[in-house]
Coordinates of C-alpha atoms in Angstrom, one line a residue:
X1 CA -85.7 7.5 69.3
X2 CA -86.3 6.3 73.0
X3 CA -82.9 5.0 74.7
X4 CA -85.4 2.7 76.9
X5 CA -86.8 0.7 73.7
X6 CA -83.3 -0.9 72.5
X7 CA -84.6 -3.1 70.1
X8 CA -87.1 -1.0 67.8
X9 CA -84.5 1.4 68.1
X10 CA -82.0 -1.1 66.5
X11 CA -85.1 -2.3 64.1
X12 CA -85.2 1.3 62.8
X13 CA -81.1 1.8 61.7
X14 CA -81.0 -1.2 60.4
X15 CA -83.9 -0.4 57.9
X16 CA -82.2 2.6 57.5
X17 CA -79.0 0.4 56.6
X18 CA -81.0 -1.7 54.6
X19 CA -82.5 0.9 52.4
X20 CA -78.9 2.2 51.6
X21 CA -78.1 -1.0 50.5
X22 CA -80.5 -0.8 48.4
X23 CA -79.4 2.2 46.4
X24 CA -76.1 0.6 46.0
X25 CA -77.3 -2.7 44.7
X26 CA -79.7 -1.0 42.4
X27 CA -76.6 0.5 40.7
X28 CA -76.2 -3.0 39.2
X29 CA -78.4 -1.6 36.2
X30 CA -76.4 0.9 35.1
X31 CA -73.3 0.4 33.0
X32 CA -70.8 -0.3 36.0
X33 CA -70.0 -3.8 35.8
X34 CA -67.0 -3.2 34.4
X35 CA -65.5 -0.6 36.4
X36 CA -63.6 -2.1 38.7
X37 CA -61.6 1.1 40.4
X38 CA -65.5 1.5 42.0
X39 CA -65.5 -1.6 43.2
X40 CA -61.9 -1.4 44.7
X41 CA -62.7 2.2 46.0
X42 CA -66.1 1.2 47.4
X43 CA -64.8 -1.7 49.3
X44 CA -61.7 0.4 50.4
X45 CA -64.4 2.6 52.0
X46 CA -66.1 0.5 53.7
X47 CA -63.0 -1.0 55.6
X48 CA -62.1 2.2 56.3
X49 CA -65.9 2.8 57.9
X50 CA -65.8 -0.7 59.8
X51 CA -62.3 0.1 61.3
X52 CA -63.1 3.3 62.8
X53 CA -66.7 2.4 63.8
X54 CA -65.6 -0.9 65.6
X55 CA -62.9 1.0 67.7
X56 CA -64.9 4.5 68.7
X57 CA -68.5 2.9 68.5
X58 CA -67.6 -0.6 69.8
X59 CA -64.5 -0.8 71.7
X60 CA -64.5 2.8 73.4
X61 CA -68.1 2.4 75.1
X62 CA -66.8 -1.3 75.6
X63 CA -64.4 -0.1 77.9
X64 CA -66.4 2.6 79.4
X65 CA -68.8 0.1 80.5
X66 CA -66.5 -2.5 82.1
X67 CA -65.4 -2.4 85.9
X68 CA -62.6 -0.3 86.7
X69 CA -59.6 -1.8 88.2
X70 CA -56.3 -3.5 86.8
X71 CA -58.4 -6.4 85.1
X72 CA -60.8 -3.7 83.2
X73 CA -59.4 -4.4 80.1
X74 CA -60.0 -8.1 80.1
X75 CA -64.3 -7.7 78.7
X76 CA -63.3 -5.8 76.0
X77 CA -60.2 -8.1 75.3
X78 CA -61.7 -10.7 75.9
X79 CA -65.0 -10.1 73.4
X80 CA -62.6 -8.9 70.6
X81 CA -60.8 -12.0 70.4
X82 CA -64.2 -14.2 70.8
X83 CA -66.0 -12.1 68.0
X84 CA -63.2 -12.7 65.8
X85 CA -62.5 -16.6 66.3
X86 CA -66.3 -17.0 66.1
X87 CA -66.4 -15.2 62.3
X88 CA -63.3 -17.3 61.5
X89 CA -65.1 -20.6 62.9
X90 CA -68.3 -19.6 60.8
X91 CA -65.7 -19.1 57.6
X92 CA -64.5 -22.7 58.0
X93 CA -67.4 -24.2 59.1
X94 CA -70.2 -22.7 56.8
X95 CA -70.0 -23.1 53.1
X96 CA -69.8 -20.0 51.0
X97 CA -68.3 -18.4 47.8
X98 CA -66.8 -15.3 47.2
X99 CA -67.0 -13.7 43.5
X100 CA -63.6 -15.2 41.6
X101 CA -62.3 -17.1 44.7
X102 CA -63.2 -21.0 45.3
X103 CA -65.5 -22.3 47.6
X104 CA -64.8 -22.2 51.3
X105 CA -66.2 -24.0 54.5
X106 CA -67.1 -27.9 54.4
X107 CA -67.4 -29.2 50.9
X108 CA -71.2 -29.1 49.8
X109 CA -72.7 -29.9 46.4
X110 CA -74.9 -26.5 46.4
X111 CA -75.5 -24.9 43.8
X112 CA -73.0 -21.3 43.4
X113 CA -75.7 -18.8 43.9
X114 CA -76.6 -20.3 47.1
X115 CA -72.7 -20.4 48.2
X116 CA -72.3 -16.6 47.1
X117 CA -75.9 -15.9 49.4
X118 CA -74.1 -17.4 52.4
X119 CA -71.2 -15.7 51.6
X120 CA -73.1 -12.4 51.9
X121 CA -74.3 -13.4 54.7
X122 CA -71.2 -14.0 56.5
X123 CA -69.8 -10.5 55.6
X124 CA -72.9 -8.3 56.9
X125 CA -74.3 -10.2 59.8
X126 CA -71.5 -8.5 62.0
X127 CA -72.7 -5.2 61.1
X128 CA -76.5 -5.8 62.1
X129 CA -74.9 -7.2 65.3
X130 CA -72.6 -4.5 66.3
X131 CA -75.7 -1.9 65.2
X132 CA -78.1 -4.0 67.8
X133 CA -75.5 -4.3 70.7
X134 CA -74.4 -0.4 70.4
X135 CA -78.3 0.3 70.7
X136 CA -78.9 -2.3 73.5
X137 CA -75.9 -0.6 75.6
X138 CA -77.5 3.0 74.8
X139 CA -80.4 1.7 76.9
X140 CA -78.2 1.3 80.0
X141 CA -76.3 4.6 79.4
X142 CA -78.9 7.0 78.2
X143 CA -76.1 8.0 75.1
X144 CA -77.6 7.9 71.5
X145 CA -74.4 9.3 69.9
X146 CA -72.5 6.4 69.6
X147 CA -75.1 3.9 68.0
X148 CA -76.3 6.5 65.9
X149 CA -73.3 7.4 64.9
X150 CA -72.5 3.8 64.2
X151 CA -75.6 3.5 61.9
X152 CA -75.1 6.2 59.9
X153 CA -71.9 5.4 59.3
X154 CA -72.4 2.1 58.6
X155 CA -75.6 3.2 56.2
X156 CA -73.1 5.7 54.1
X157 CA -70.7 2.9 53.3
X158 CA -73.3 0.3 52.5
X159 CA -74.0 2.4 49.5
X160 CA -71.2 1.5 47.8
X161 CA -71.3 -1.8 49.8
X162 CA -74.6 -2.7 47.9
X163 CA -72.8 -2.3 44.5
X164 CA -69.8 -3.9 45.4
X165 CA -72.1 -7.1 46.3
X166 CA -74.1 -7.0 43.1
X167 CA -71.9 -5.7 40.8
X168 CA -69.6 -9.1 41.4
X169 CA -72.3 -11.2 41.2
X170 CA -73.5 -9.9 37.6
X171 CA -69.6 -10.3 36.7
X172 CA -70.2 -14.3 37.9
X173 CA -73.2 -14.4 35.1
X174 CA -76.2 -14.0 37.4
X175 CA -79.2 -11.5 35.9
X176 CA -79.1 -8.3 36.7
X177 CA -82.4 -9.0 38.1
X178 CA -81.1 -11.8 41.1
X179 CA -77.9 -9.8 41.3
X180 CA -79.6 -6.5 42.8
X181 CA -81.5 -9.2 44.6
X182 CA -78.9 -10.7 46.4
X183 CA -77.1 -7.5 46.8
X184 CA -79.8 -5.8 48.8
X185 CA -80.0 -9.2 51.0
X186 CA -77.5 -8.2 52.7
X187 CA -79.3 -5.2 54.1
X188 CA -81.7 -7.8 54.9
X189 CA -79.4 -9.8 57.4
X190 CA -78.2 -7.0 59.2
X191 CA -81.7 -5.6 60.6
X192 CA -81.7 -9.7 61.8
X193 CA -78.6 -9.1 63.3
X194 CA -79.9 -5.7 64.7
X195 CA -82.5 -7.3 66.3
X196 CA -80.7 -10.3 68.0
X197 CA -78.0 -8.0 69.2
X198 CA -79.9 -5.7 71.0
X199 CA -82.1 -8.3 72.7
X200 CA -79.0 -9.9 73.6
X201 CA -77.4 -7.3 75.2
X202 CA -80.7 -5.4 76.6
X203 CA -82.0 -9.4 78.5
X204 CA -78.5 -9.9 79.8
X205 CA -77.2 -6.7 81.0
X206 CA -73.7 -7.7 82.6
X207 CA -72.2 -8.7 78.8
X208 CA -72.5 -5.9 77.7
X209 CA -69.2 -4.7 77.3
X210 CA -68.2 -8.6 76.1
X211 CA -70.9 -8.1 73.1
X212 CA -69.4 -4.7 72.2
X213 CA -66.0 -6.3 72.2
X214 CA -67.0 -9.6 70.4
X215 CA -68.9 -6.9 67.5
X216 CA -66.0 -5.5 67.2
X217 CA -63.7 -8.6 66.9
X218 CA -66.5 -9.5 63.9
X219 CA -66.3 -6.8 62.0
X220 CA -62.3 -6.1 62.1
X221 CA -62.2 -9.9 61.1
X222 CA -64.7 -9.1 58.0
X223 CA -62.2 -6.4 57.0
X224 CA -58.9 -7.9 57.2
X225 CA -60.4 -11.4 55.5
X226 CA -62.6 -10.0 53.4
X227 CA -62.8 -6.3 52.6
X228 CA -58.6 -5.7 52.5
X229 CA -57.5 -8.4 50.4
X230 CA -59.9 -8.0 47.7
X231 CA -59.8 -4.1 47.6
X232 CA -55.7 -4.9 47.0
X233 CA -56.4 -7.8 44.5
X234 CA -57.5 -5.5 41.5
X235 CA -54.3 -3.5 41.0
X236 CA -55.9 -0.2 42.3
X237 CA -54.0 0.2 45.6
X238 CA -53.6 3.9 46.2
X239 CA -57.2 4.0 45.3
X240 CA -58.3 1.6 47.5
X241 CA -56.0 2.5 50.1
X242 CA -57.4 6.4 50.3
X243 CA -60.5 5.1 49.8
X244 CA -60.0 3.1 53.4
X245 CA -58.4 6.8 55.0
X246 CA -61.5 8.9 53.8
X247 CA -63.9 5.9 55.3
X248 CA -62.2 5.8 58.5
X249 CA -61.8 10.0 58.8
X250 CA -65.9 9.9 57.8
X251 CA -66.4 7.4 60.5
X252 CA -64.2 9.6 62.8
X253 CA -65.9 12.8 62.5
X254 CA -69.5 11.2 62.5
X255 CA -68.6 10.2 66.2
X256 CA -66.8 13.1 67.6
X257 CA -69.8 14.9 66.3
X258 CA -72.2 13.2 67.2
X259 CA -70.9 12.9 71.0

């Protein structure tokens, strides 16, 4: 990959991301959708990932980046707090359905498999994003580590990601067929994210450490909305809850080793 070309570079990890999303929606045609300690240990997981990732991926270079002084604190502050009131604005504002939940956002007469699609959308754009900006910073730096890092990180828990979308959705009477297809959509909207991220950051240089913040914010709000609360709702805590240790420690090491 070339640091100077931010935005193929971000194209590229998110395909990557998209491809394991794949694999784990295609799981959808095997005999799982009953099993629901995967689905509570693969969306354990992937908090654990998106925890990690948003703090030594997102917030660390966040801070690296911004001015030193007594206010260098207040870009990635700052960003955090916007990413996460924007992904709470877009919760009430956009209509969408999570599997066994009721409808959220305004009230809309679409149909459910449109609401679930938003839904989806929702949950993975801040991933794309956060893969884009962490790309479009790189270019400034010259440091691949953290964005690959990020990516492959992000890529290893959307394989169980991909079957905890799809399996859901089978469970809510869609084919198996238009499950796996919705499933791997998500993949979908996070090289769009990838790609609006790191043109973002890579035209307007001085936010930089704002966008890393705001992906950040998005993602943490994903998993404390989205990804904690259901993981807990099936009755498998401890499972989920190691599940969410092993994520993070993955995420962890990836980084440190990567650096």
């Amino acid at each position: 990959m070339d640091p100077g070309n931010p935005v193929f570079n971000a194209f590229l990890a998110t395909i990557f991301t998209w491809l394991m999303t794949l694999a784990g929606a295609a799981l959808v045609f095997l005999p799982l959708q009953g099993d629901r300690k995967l689905l509570d240990s693969s969306l354990g997981f992937a908090a654990g990932i998106m925890i990690a990732a948003s703090f030594w991926s997102l917030l660390v270079p966040a801070i690296e980046l911004s001015p030193t002084g007594v206010y260098a604190w207040v870009p990635p502050a700052a960003g955090f707090l916007a990413g996460g009131l924007f992904l709470s604005a877009m919760d009430r504002i956009i209509p969408h359905l999570h599997p066994g939940c009721d409808p959220e956002g305004l009230p809309t007469t679409w149909r459910r498999n449109r609401l679930l699609l938003l839904a989806v959308v929702i949950h993975n754009l801040p991933e794309g994003l956060a893969i884009g900006v962490a790309f479009g910073a790189a270019a400034s730096t010259g440091g691949l580590a953290a964005p690959l890092a990020l990516a492959l990180g992000i890529g290893i828990q959307n394989l169980p990601e991909g079957a905890a979308v799809s399996l859901p959705l089978l469970g809510e009477g869609l084919s198996r067929w238009r499950s796996f297809i919705y499933g791997q959509l998500s993949g979908v909207i996070e090289v769009l994210g990838g790609i609006g991220g790191a043109l973002m950051v890579y035209s307007f240089s001085g936010i930089m450490p704002y966008a890393l913040g705001f992906a950040a914010g998005a993602m943490i709000f994903v998993v404390i909305e989205d990804l904690i609360p259901e993981c807990q709702s099936g009755g498998n805590t401890d499972l989920a809850t190691v599940s969410a240790l092993m994520g993070f420690v993955l995420m962890m090491v990836l980084d440190l080793a990567l650096a």
